[in-house]
PDB file of C-alpha atoms and ligand atoms in Angstrom:
ATOM      1  CA  MET A  23       9.718  12.288   0.863  1.00 51.00           C
ATOM      2  CA  THR A  24       8.944   9.004   2.698  1.00 66.00           C
ATOM      3  CA  GLN A  25      11.566   6.504   2.069  1.00 80.00           C
ATOM      4  CA  ASN A  26       9.381   3.379   1.863  1.00 96.00           C
ATOM      5  CA  LEU A  27       6.449   5.293  -0.160  1.00 97.00           C
ATOM      6  CA  ILE A  28       4.904   3.058  -2.927  1.00 98.00           C
ATOM      7  CA  ASP A  29       5.012   5.451  -5.546  1.00 98.00           C
ATOM      8  CA  GLY A  30       1.991   4.570  -8.146  1.00 98.00           C
ATOM      9  CA  LYS A  31       1.218   7.595  -9.920  1.00 98.00           C
ATOM     10  CA  ALA A  32       5.203   6.961 -11.007  1.00 98.00           C
ATOM     11  CA  LEU A  33       4.630   2.913 -11.831  1.00 98.00           C
ATOM     12  CA  ALA A  34       1.571   3.632 -13.671  1.00 98.00           C
ATOM     13  CA  ASP A  35       3.443   5.721 -15.912  1.00 98.00           C
ATOM     14  CA  GLU A  36       6.185   3.193 -16.234  1.00 98.00           C
ATOM     15  CA  LEU A  37       3.739   0.827 -17.107  1.00 98.00           C
ATOM     16  CA  ARG A  38       1.531   3.531 -19.416  1.00 98.00           C
ATOM     17  CA  THR A  39       5.019   3.973 -21.101  1.00 98.00           C
ATOM     18  CA  ALA A  40       5.464   0.347 -22.011  1.00 98.00           C
ATOM     19  CA  PHE A  41       1.869  -0.161 -23.337  1.00 98.00           C
ATOM     20  CA  LYS A  42       2.446   2.210 -26.028  1.00 97.00           C
ATOM     21  CA  THR A  43       4.921  -0.860 -27.434  1.00 98.00           C
ATOM     22  CA  ARG A  44       1.665  -2.936 -27.723  1.00 98.00           C
ATOM     23  CA  VAL A  45      -0.917   0.231 -29.256  1.00 98.00           C
ATOM     24  CA  ALA A  46       1.490   0.643 -32.231  1.00 98.00           C
ATOM     25  CA  ALA A  47       2.156  -3.120 -32.805  1.00 98.00           C
ATOM     26  CA  LEU A  48      -1.889  -3.266 -32.671  1.00 98.00           C
ATOM     27  CA  ALA A  49      -2.129  -0.268 -35.035  1.00 98.00           C
ATOM     28  CA  ALA A  50       0.415  -1.950 -37.164  1.00 98.00           C
ATOM     29  CA  ARG A  51      -2.082  -4.743 -37.817  1.00 98.00           C
ATOM     30  CA  GLY A  52      -4.962  -2.014 -38.070  1.00 98.00           C
ATOM     31  CA  CYS A  53      -6.218  -2.389 -34.667  1.00 98.00           C
ATOM     32  CA  ARG A  54      -6.595   0.423 -32.353  1.00 98.00           C
ATOM     33  CA  PRO A  55      -8.144  -1.055 -28.683  1.00 98.00           C
ATOM     34  CA  GLY A  56     -11.232   1.154 -27.970  1.00 98.00           C
ATOM     35  CA  LEU A  57     -13.214   0.974 -24.458  1.00 98.00           C
ATOM     36  CA  ALA A  58     -16.816   1.674 -24.302  1.00 98.00           C
ATOM     37  CA  VAL A  59     -17.627   3.234 -20.662  1.00 98.00           C
ATOM     38  CA  ILE A  60     -21.670   3.987 -19.278  1.00 98.00           C
ATOM     39  CA  LEU A  61     -22.282   6.187 -16.287  1.00 98.00           C
ATOM     40  CA  ALA A  62     -25.930   6.170 -15.292  1.00 98.00           C
ATOM     41  CA  GLY A  63     -26.887   8.683 -13.339  1.00 98.00           C
ATOM     42  CA  GLU A  64     -25.196  11.986 -12.118  1.00 97.00           C
ATOM     43  CA  ASN A  65     -22.659  10.740  -8.898  1.00 96.00           C
ATOM     44  CA  PRO A  66     -20.230  13.174  -8.732  1.00 95.00           C
ATOM     45  CA  ALA A  67     -17.402  10.654  -7.482  1.00 94.00           C
ATOM     46  CA  SER A  68     -18.259   8.481 -10.511  1.00 97.00           C
ATOM     47  CA  GLN A  69     -18.412  11.294 -12.940  1.00 97.00           C
ATOM     48  CA  VAL A  70     -15.047  12.188 -11.871  1.00 96.00           C
ATOM     49  CA  TYR A  71     -14.289   8.471 -12.160  1.00 96.00           C
ATOM     50  CA  VAL A  72     -15.482   8.079 -15.990  1.00 98.00           C
ATOM     51  CA  ARG A  73     -13.665  11.250 -16.648  1.00 97.00           C
ATOM     52  CA  ASN A  74      -9.965  10.011 -16.110  1.00 97.00           C
ATOM     53  CA  LYS A  75     -10.619   6.877 -17.491  1.00 97.00           C
ATOM     54  CA  VAL A  76     -11.774   8.374 -20.802  1.00 98.00           C
ATOM     55  CA  SER A  77      -8.657  10.692 -20.669  1.00 97.00           C
ATOM     56  CA  ALA A  78      -6.387   8.059 -19.896  1.00 97.00           C
ATOM     57  CA  CYS A  79      -7.755   6.198 -22.816  1.00 98.00           C
ATOM     58  CA  GLU A  80      -7.038   9.277 -25.097  1.00 97.00           C
ATOM     59  CA  ALA A  81      -3.352   9.880 -23.704  1.00 97.00           C
ATOM     60  CA  ALA A  82      -2.626   5.984 -24.618  1.00 98.00           C
ATOM     61  CA  GLY A  83      -3.967   6.193 -28.136  1.00 98.00           C
ATOM     62  CA  ILE A  84      -7.076   4.069 -27.255  1.00 98.00           C
ATOM     63  CA  TYR A  85     -10.336   4.683 -28.531  1.00 98.00           C
ATOM     64  CA  SER A  86     -13.082   5.496 -25.730  1.00 98.00           C
ATOM     65  CA  GLN A  87     -16.779   6.214 -26.425  1.00 98.00           C
ATOM     66  CA  LYS A  88     -18.485   7.520 -23.275  1.00 98.00           C
ATOM     67  CA  ILE A  89     -22.206   6.703 -23.201  1.00 98.00           C
ATOM     68  CA  LEU A  90     -24.033   8.602 -20.463  1.00 98.00           C
ATOM     69  CA  LEU A  91     -27.328   7.878 -19.812  1.00 98.00           C
ATOM     70  CA  ALA A  92     -30.209   9.454 -17.369  1.00 98.00           C
ATOM     71  CA  ALA A  93     -30.404   8.275 -13.463  1.00 98.00           C
ATOM     72  CA  ASP A  94     -33.968   7.044 -14.340  1.00 98.00           C
ATOM     73  CA  VAL A  95     -33.233   5.180 -17.572  1.00 98.00           C
ATOM     74  CA  SER A  96     -34.393   1.823 -17.880  1.00 98.00           C
ATOM     75  CA  GLN A  97     -32.762  -1.418 -17.432  1.00 98.00           C
ATOM     76  CA  GLU A  98     -33.722  -2.541 -20.975  1.00 98.00           C
ATOM     77  CA  THR A  99     -32.133   0.780 -22.026  1.00 98.00           C
ATOM     78  CA  LEU A 100     -29.307   0.388 -20.920  1.00 98.00           C
ATOM     79  CA  LEU A 101     -29.421  -3.746 -21.697  1.00 99.00           C
ATOM     80  CA  ALA A 102     -29.996  -2.762 -24.876  1.00 98.00           C
ATOM     81  CA  LYS A 103     -26.768  -0.469 -24.876  1.00 98.00           C
ATOM     82  CA  ILE A 104     -24.399  -3.166 -23.682  1.00 99.00           C
ATOM     83  CA  ALA A 105     -26.162  -5.378 -26.471  1.00 99.00           C
ATOM     84  CA  GLU A 106     -25.057  -2.698 -28.839  1.00 98.00           C
ATOM     85  CA  LEU A 107     -21.927  -2.703 -27.783  1.00 99.00           C
ATOM     86  CA  ASN A 108     -21.222  -6.271 -27.689  1.00 99.00           C
ATOM     87  CA  ALA A 109     -21.576  -6.127 -31.466  1.00 98.00           C
ATOM     88  CA  ASN A 110     -19.514  -3.722 -32.256  1.00 98.00           C
ATOM     89  CA  PRO A 111     -16.229  -4.943 -33.333  1.00 98.00           C
ATOM     90  CA  ALA A 112     -14.340  -1.376 -32.960  1.00 98.00           C
ATOM     91  CA  ILE A 113     -14.945  -1.798 -29.395  1.00 98.00           C
ATOM     92  CA  HIS A 114     -12.872  -4.395 -27.407  1.00 98.00           C
ATOM     93  CA  GLY A 115     -13.990  -3.519 -23.733  1.00 99.00           C
ATOM     94  CA  ILE A 116     -17.107  -2.405 -21.886  1.00 99.00           C
ATOM     95  CA  LEU A 117     -17.201  -0.867 -18.541  1.00 98.00           C
ATOM     96  CA  VAL A 118     -20.539   0.148 -16.574  1.00 98.00           C
ATOM     97  CA  GLN A 119     -19.650   2.528 -13.603  1.00 98.00           C
ATOM     98  CA  LEU A 120     -20.624   1.470 -10.484  1.00 98.00           C
ATOM     99  CA  PRO A 121     -22.371   2.182  -8.207  1.00 97.00           C
ATOM    100  CA  LEU A 122     -25.709   1.780 -11.040  1.00 98.00           C
ATOM    101  CA  PRO A 123     -28.845   3.693  -9.714  1.00 98.00           C
ATOM    102  CA  ARG A 124     -30.786   1.824  -7.099  1.00 98.00           C
ATOM    103  CA  HIS A 125     -33.283   0.629  -9.802  1.00 98.00           C
ATOM    104  CA  ILE A 126     -31.228  -1.430 -11.818  1.00 98.00           C
ATOM    105  CA  HIS A 127     -30.457  -5.072 -10.836  1.00 98.00           C
ATOM    106  CA  GLU A 128     -26.744  -4.882 -11.074  1.00 98.00           C
ATOM    107  CA  GLU A 129     -25.979  -8.556 -11.920  1.00 98.00           C
ATOM    108  CA  THR A 130     -28.294  -8.660 -14.489  1.00 98.00           C
ATOM    109  CA  VAL A 131     -26.346  -5.551 -15.936  1.00 98.00           C
ATOM    110  CA  LEU A 132     -22.756  -7.123 -15.228  1.00 98.00           C
ATOM    111  CA  GLU A 133     -23.691 -10.514 -16.912  1.00 98.00           C
ATOM    112  CA  ALA A 134     -24.673  -9.041 -20.072  1.00 99.00           C
ATOM    113  CA  ILE A 135     -21.505  -7.601 -20.673  1.00 99.00           C
ATOM    114  CA  SER A 136     -19.796 -10.179 -22.784  1.00 98.00           C
ATOM    115  CA  ALA A 137     -17.100 -12.083 -20.937  1.00 98.00           C
ATOM    116  CA  GLU A 138     -14.296 -11.456 -23.432  1.00 98.00           C
ATOM    117  CA  LYS A 139     -15.240  -7.844 -23.067  1.00 98.00           C
ATOM    118  CA  ASP A 140     -15.483  -7.324 -19.463  1.00 99.00           C
ATOM    119  CA  VAL A 141     -12.278  -5.649 -19.158  1.00 98.00           C
ATOM    120  CA  ASP A 142     -13.635  -5.027 -15.185  1.00 98.00           C
ATOM    121  CA  GLY A 143     -13.607  -8.601 -14.830  1.00 98.00           C
ATOM    122  CA  PHE A 144     -16.722  -8.759 -13.015  1.00 98.00           C
ATOM    123  CA  HIS A 145     -18.783 -11.430 -14.968  1.00 98.00           C
ATOM    124  CA  ALA A 146     -19.763 -14.812 -13.539  1.00 98.00           C
ATOM    125  CA  GLU A 147     -17.436 -16.248 -15.870  1.00 98.00           C
ATOM    126  CA  ASN A 148     -14.361 -14.000 -15.457  1.00 98.00           C
ATOM    127  CA  VAL A 149     -14.838 -13.821 -11.544  1.00 98.00           C
ATOM    128  CA  GLY A 150     -15.136 -17.398 -12.008  1.00 98.00           C
ATOM    129  CA  ALA A 151     -11.427 -17.879 -13.532  1.00 98.00           C
ATOM    130  CA  LEU A 152      -9.787 -15.506 -11.167  1.00 98.00           C
ATOM    131  CA  ALA A 153     -11.518 -18.408  -8.029  1.00 98.00           C
ATOM    132  CA  GLN A 154     -10.124 -21.698 -10.548  1.00 98.00           C
ATOM    133  CA  GLY A 155      -6.547 -19.441 -10.287  1.00 98.00           C
ATOM    134  CA  ASN A 156      -6.795 -19.524 -14.118  1.00 98.00           C
ATOM    135  CA  PRO A 157      -7.707 -15.655 -14.511  1.00 98.00           C
ATOM    136  CA  ARG A 158      -8.611 -14.020 -17.483  1.00 98.00           C
ATOM    137  CA  PHE A 159      -9.551 -10.839 -16.746  1.00 98.00           C
ATOM    138  CA  ILE A 160      -8.568  -9.390 -13.565  1.00 98.00           C
ATOM    139  CA  PRO A 161     -10.415  -6.562 -11.588  1.00 98.00           C
ATOM    140  CA  CYS A 162      -8.570  -3.314 -11.999  1.00 98.00           C
ATOM    141  CA  THR A 163      -7.733  -2.324  -8.661  1.00 98.00           C
ATOM    142  CA  PRO A 164      -6.200  -5.626  -6.890  1.00 98.00           C
ATOM    143  CA  TYR A 165      -4.283  -6.029 -10.249  1.00 98.00           C
ATOM    144  CA  GLY A 166      -2.915  -3.024  -9.717  1.00 98.00           C
ATOM    145  CA  VAL A 167      -1.797  -3.935  -6.389  1.00 98.00           C
ATOM    146  CA  MET A 168      -0.183  -7.257  -6.700  1.00 98.00           C
ATOM    147  CA  LYS A 169       1.930  -5.032  -9.748  1.00 98.00           C
ATOM    148  CA  MET A 170       3.225  -2.798  -6.894  1.00 98.00           C
ATOM    149  CA  PHE A 171       3.762  -5.605  -5.076  1.00 98.00           C
ATOM    150  CA  GLU A 172       5.676  -7.091  -8.025  1.00 98.00           C
ATOM    151  CA  ALA A 173       7.448  -3.640  -8.557  1.00 98.00           C
ATOM    152  CA  HIS A 174       8.805  -3.345  -4.900  1.00 98.00           C
ATOM    153  CA  LYS A 175       9.414  -7.282  -5.019  1.00 98.00           C
ATOM    154  CA  VAL A 176       7.666  -8.358  -1.783  1.00 97.00           C
ATOM    155  CA  ASP A 177       7.160 -11.689  -1.004  1.00 94.00           C
ATOM    156  CA  TRP A 178       4.124 -12.699  -0.308  1.00 95.00           C
ATOM    157  CA  VAL A 179       4.883 -16.880  -0.455  1.00 97.00           C
ATOM    158  CA  GLY A 180       3.871 -18.250   2.773  1.00 97.00           C
ATOM    159  CA  LYS A 181       3.160 -14.598   4.356  1.00 98.00           C
ATOM    160  CA  GLU A 182      -0.259 -13.712   6.116  1.00 98.00           C
ATOM    161  CA  ALA A 183      -2.159 -11.512   4.213  1.00 99.00           C
ATOM    162  CA  VAL A 184      -5.081  -9.707   5.797  1.00 99.00           C
ATOM    163  CA  VAL A 185      -7.617  -8.277   3.463  1.00 99.00           C
ATOM    164  CA  ILE A 186     -10.328  -5.207   5.704  1.00 98.00           C
ATOM    165  CA  GLY A 187     -13.425  -5.022   2.725  1.00 98.00           C
ATOM    166  CA  ARG A 188     -15.097  -7.994   1.099  1.00 98.00           C
ATOM    167  CA  SER A 189     -16.729  -6.231  -2.042  1.00 98.00           C
ATOM    168  CA  ASN A 190     -16.984  -7.315  -5.413  1.00 98.00           C
ATOM    169  CA  ILE A 191     -14.852  -4.873  -6.895  1.00 98.00           C
ATOM    170  CA  VAL A 192     -11.689  -5.175  -4.532  1.00 98.00           C
ATOM    171  CA  GLY A 193     -12.099  -6.979  -1.341  1.00 98.00           C
ATOM    172  CA  LYS A 194     -12.533 -10.653  -2.832  1.00 98.00           C
ATOM    173  CA  PRO A 195     -10.865 -10.717  -6.030  1.00 98.00           C
ATOM    174  CA  MET A 196      -7.801  -8.854  -4.100  1.00 98.00           C
ATOM    175  CA  ALA A 197      -8.058 -12.225  -1.617  1.00 98.00           C
ATOM    176  CA  LEU A 198      -8.189 -14.679  -4.280  1.00 98.00           C
ATOM    177  CA  LEU A 199      -5.377 -13.006  -6.334  1.00 98.00           C
ATOM    178  CA  LEU A 200      -3.083 -13.054  -2.865  1.00 98.00           C
ATOM    179  CA  ILE A 201      -4.735 -17.087  -2.075  1.00 98.00           C
ATOM    180  CA  ASN A 202      -3.512 -17.681  -5.562  1.00 98.00           C
ATOM    181  CA  ALA A 203      -0.327 -16.101  -5.068  1.00 98.00           C
ATOM    182  CA  GLY A 204       0.500 -18.303  -2.202  1.00 98.00           C
ATOM    183  CA  ALA A 205      -0.228 -16.454   0.737  1.00 98.00           C
ATOM    184  CA  THR A 206      -2.105 -17.041   4.121  1.00 98.00           C
ATOM    185  CA  VAL A 207      -5.366 -14.865   3.752  1.00 98.00           C
ATOM    186  CA  THR A 208      -7.613 -13.630   5.768  1.00 98.00           C
ATOM    187  CA  VAL A 209     -10.334 -10.903   4.643  1.00 98.00           C
ATOM    188  CA  CYS A 210     -11.791  -8.962   7.420  1.00 98.00           C
ATOM    189  CA  HIS A 211     -15.113  -6.753   7.493  1.00 96.00           C
ATOM    190  CA  SER A 212     -17.604  -4.753   9.091  1.00 93.00           C
ATOM    191  CA  LYS A 213     -18.790  -7.805  11.046  1.00 96.00           C
ATOM    192  CA  THR A 214     -15.487  -8.983  12.114  1.00 98.00           C
ATOM    193  CA  ARG A 215     -14.749  -8.797  15.864  1.00 98.00           C
ATOM    194  CA  ASP A 216     -11.503  -7.862  17.185  1.00 98.00           C
ATOM    195  CA  LEU A 217     -10.245  -6.792  13.847  1.00 98.00           C
ATOM    196  CA  ALA A 218      -6.304  -5.280  15.407  1.00 98.00           C
ATOM    197  CA  SER A 219      -6.003  -9.097  16.584  1.00 98.00           C
ATOM    198  CA  HIS A 220      -6.212  -9.839  12.674  1.00 98.00           C
ATOM    199  CA  THR A 221      -4.368  -6.870  10.923  1.00 98.00           C
ATOM    200  CA  ARG A 222      -1.689  -7.293  13.393  1.00 98.00           C
ATOM    201  CA  ARG A 223      -0.530 -10.322  12.255  1.00 98.00           C
ATOM    202  CA  ALA A 224      -0.306  -9.393   8.769  1.00 98.00           C
ATOM    203  CA  ASP A 225       2.773  -9.147   6.509  1.00 98.00           C
ATOM    204  CA  ILE A 226       0.372  -8.111   4.122  1.00 98.00           C
ATOM    205  CA  LEU A 227      -2.346  -5.252   5.192  1.00 98.00           C
ATOM    206  CA  VAL A 228      -4.605  -4.259   2.356  1.00 98.00           C
ATOM    207  CA  ALA A 229      -7.326  -1.707   3.508  1.00 98.00           C
ATOM    208  CA  ALA A 230     -10.550  -1.229   1.239  1.00 98.00           C
ATOM    209  CA  VAL A 231     -13.094  -0.006   3.768  1.00 96.00           C
ATOM    210  CA  GLY A 232     -14.067   3.394   2.925  1.00 96.00           C
ATOM    211  CA  LYS A 233     -13.510   5.157   6.174  1.00 96.00           C
ATOM    212  CA  PRO A 234     -11.454   7.633   6.189  1.00 96.00           C
ATOM    213  CA  ARG A 235      -7.945   6.934   8.520  1.00 97.00           C
ATOM    214  CA  PHE A 236      -9.703   3.870   9.561  1.00 98.00           C
ATOM    215  CA  VAL A 237      -6.191   2.367  10.032  1.00 98.00           C
ATOM    216  CA  THR A 238      -4.646   3.421  12.687  1.00 98.00           C
ATOM    217  CA  ALA A 239      -0.434   2.547  13.906  1.00 98.00           C
ATOM    218  CA  ASP A 240      -1.455  -0.036  16.508  1.00 98.00           C
ATOM    219  CA  MET A 241      -3.559  -2.061  14.434  1.00 98.00           C
ATOM    220  CA  VAL A 242      -0.385  -2.456  12.293  1.00 98.00           C
ATOM    221  CA  LYS A 243       2.418  -4.952  12.798  1.00 98.00           C
ATOM    222  CA  PRO A 244       5.882  -3.185  12.333  1.00 98.00           C
ATOM    223  CA  GLY A 245       7.752  -4.398   8.939  1.00 98.00           C
ATOM    224  CA  ALA A 246       4.028  -4.417   7.396  1.00 98.00           C
ATOM    225  CA  VAL A 247       3.249  -4.027   3.160  1.00 98.00           C
ATOM    226  CA  VAL A 248       0.191  -1.692   3.734  1.00 98.00           C
ATOM    227  CA  ILE A 249      -1.743  -1.131   1.165  1.00 98.00           C
ATOM    228  CA  ASP A 250      -4.625   1.604   1.169  1.00 98.00           C
ATOM    229  CA  VAL A 251      -7.155   1.405  -1.241  1.00 98.00           C
ATOM    230  CA  GLY A 252      -9.135   4.008   0.331  1.00 97.00           C
ATOM    231  CA  ILE A 253     -10.529   7.440  -1.760  1.00 95.00           C
ATOM    232  CA  ASN A 254     -12.339   9.571   0.889  1.00 94.00           C
ATOM    233  CA  ARG A 255     -13.015  13.476   0.468  1.00 91.00           C
ATOM    234  CA  LEU A 256     -12.741  14.689   4.036  1.00 92.00           C
ATOM    235  CA  SER A 257     -15.665  17.819   4.806  1.00 91.00           C
ATOM    236  CA  PRO A 258     -14.495  21.308   4.499  1.00 93.00           C
ATOM    237  CA  GLU A 259     -14.519  21.773   8.118  1.00 93.00           C
ATOM    238  CA  GLU A 260     -11.373  18.968   7.961  1.00 91.00           C
ATOM    239  CA  GLY A 261      -9.802  20.763   4.943  1.00 91.00           C
ATOM    240  CA  GLY A 262     -12.204  18.581   1.932  1.00 91.00           C
ATOM    241  CA  LYS A 263      -8.735  16.668   0.810  1.00 93.00           C
ATOM    242  CA  LEU A 264      -8.560  12.841  -0.207  1.00 93.00           C
ATOM    243  CA  CYS A 265      -7.823  11.005   2.245  1.00 96.00           C
ATOM    244  CA  GLY A 266      -7.273   7.429   2.523  1.00 97.00           C
ATOM    245  CA  ASP A 267      -8.780   4.422   4.893  1.00 98.00           C
ATOM    246  CA  VAL A 268      -5.193   4.635   6.446  1.00 98.00           C
ATOM    247  CA  ASP A 269      -3.946   6.660   9.068  1.00 98.00           C
ATOM    248  CA  PHE A 270      -0.855   7.508   6.497  1.00 98.00           C
ATOM    249  CA  GLU A 271       1.079  10.293   8.330  1.00 97.00           C
ATOM    250  CA  ALA A 272       1.409   7.713  11.812  1.00 98.00           C
ATOM    251  CA  VAL A 273       1.444   4.345  10.051  1.00 98.00           C
ATOM    252  CA  LYS A 274       4.354   5.261   7.467  1.00 98.00           C
ATOM    253  CA  ASN A 275       6.193   5.257  10.527  1.00 98.00           C
ATOM    254  CA  VAL A 276       5.456   1.529  11.305  1.00 98.00           C
ATOM    255  CA  ALA A 277       5.293  -0.061   8.164  1.00 98.00           C
ATOM    256  CA  ALA A 278       8.021  -1.254   5.878  1.00 98.00           C
ATOM    257  CA  LEU A 279       5.868   0.016   2.756  1.00 98.00           C
ATOM    258  CA  ILE A 280       3.279   2.168   2.271  1.00 98.00           C
ATOM    259  CA  THR A 281       0.852   3.129  -0.353  1.00 98.00           C
ATOM    260  CA  PRO A 282      -0.379   7.576   0.005  1.00 98.00           C
ATOM    261  CA  VAL A 283      -3.352   9.000  -1.531  1.00 97.00           C
ATOM    262  CA  PRO A 284      -3.539  10.242  -3.679  1.00 96.00           C
ATOM    263  CA  GLY A 285      -0.605   8.674  -6.069  1.00 97.00           C
ATOM    264  CA  GLY A 286      -1.069   5.200  -4.541  1.00 98.00           C
ATOM    265  CA  VAL A 287      -3.591   2.962  -5.955  1.00 98.00           C
ATOM    266  CA  GLY A 288      -6.096   5.510  -7.994  1.00 97.00           C
ATOM    267  CA  PRO A 289      -3.400   6.211 -10.802  1.00 97.00           C
ATOM    268  CA  MET A 290      -2.551   2.255 -10.860  1.00 98.00           C
ATOM    269  CA  THR A 291      -6.269   1.068 -11.340  1.00 98.00           C
ATOM    270  CA  ILE A 292      -6.906   3.275 -14.412  1.00 98.00           C
ATOM    271  CA  THR A 293      -3.604   1.678 -15.419  1.00 98.00           C
ATOM    272  CA  MET A 294      -4.736  -1.837 -15.294  1.00 98.00           C
ATOM    273  CA  LEU A 295      -8.124  -0.804 -16.902  1.00 98.00           C
ATOM    274  CA  LEU A 296      -5.872   0.504 -19.846  1.00 98.00           C
ATOM    275  CA  ALA A 297      -3.892  -2.749 -19.571  1.00 98.00           C
ATOM    276  CA  ASN A 298      -7.167  -5.416 -19.700  1.00 98.00           C
ATOM    277  CA  THR A 299      -8.498  -3.237 -22.736  1.00 98.00           C
ATOM    278  CA  ILE A 300      -4.942  -3.821 -24.734  1.00 98.00           C
ATOM    279  CA  GLU A 301      -5.440  -7.704 -23.975  1.00 98.00           C
ATOM    280  CA  ALA A 302      -8.904  -7.962 -25.008  1.00 98.00           C
ATOM    281  CA  ALA A 303      -8.141  -5.887 -28.525  1.00 98.00           C
ATOM    282  CA  GLU A 304      -4.930  -8.370 -28.826  1.00 98.00           C
ATOM    283  CA  ARG A 305      -6.682 -11.505 -28.064  1.00 98.00           C
ATOM    284  CA  ARG A 306      -9.093 -10.508 -30.827  1.00 98.00           C
ATOM    285  CA  MET A 307      -6.263  -9.895 -33.070  1.00 97.00           C
ATOM    286  CA  GLY A 308      -4.860 -13.404 -32.137  1.00 95.00           C
ATOM    287  CA  ALA A 309      -2.081 -11.755 -30.471  1.00 66.00           C
TER     288      ALA A 309
HETATM  289  N1  LIG B 401     -16.893   1.762  -9.194  1.00 61.30           N
HETATM  290  C1  LIG B 401     -15.933   2.279  -8.438  1.00 61.30           C
HETATM  291  N2  LIG B 401     -14.837   1.165  -8.771  1.00 61.30           N
HETATM  292  C2  LIG B 401     -14.801   0.593  -9.998  1.00 61.30           C
HETATM  293  C3  LIG B 401     -14.461   0.229 -10.900  1.00 61.30           C
HETATM  294  O1  LIG B 401     -12.888  -0.256 -10.755  1.00 61.30           O
HETATM  295  N3  LIG B 401     -14.915  -0.298 -11.850  1.00 61.30           N
HETATM  296  C4  LIG B 401     -16.787   0.251 -12.317  1.00 61.30           C
HETATM  297  N4  LIG B 401     -16.977  -0.187 -13.411  1.00 61.30           N
HETATM  298  N5  LIG B 401     -17.290   0.633 -11.382  1.00 61.30           N
HETATM  299  C5  LIG B 401     -16.342   1.089 -10.886  1.00 61.30           C
END
């Protein structure tokens, strides 16, 4: 095994073991954390993610409800479902899997989720709280990345952090977390000129691009911490395997620490969803 690997699977297992105590403490007070996951349509990748989220809840002792809606579901029906879940005391967290079908207005749907149940941290109130440095729910993927840094004692204060990707799900909240933590943060994206000139300065490099092996060894500063958020399925001609945004085999020889795909950020994302759901239940119980 690579010496400088950040093992997301092992860290996720460790955290999930620790959650058992919190779930048991809630159970002793008559509360079982509950998560509702809504999937509209039949996007195959989303189907896998939703299945994994629901089975992780089961393993953690969290009640889960999977709500599958047709791809042509009306926005009105989806909003009515969310209103029902907002009012359901057995549900502490609500997650609407993205992307939504094109005819549905994502922002309207995310804003309809009660901010107290927004375990994805995508509601404007929660995004605002994070931007102000006072987060309530932190989006699961960047939250998992910060936990990886903590576990490996990565010192980010004053360090150069470069995030590739500016999505609401990963890039933007990742940048906010790193800013709040004291790093000097640059956010790059598809329009960035001379990307490598930025990435080569990075002590911490987070790739959330969605392009297989996009980050090559020559783009990485020797000794950098490299976090690969990408989950790309290679074509059958290329072997059909899962592959990250980072050229792992080459970059692992340059980086001080690196996450693999699979087994890196992926298991941490679901783990932090469990954390946010437990947290939501604890807040409701006034813990
Ligand atoms: N689609 C891809 N990642 C995510 C995520 O973290 N949450 C939701 N709701 N949808 C996603």
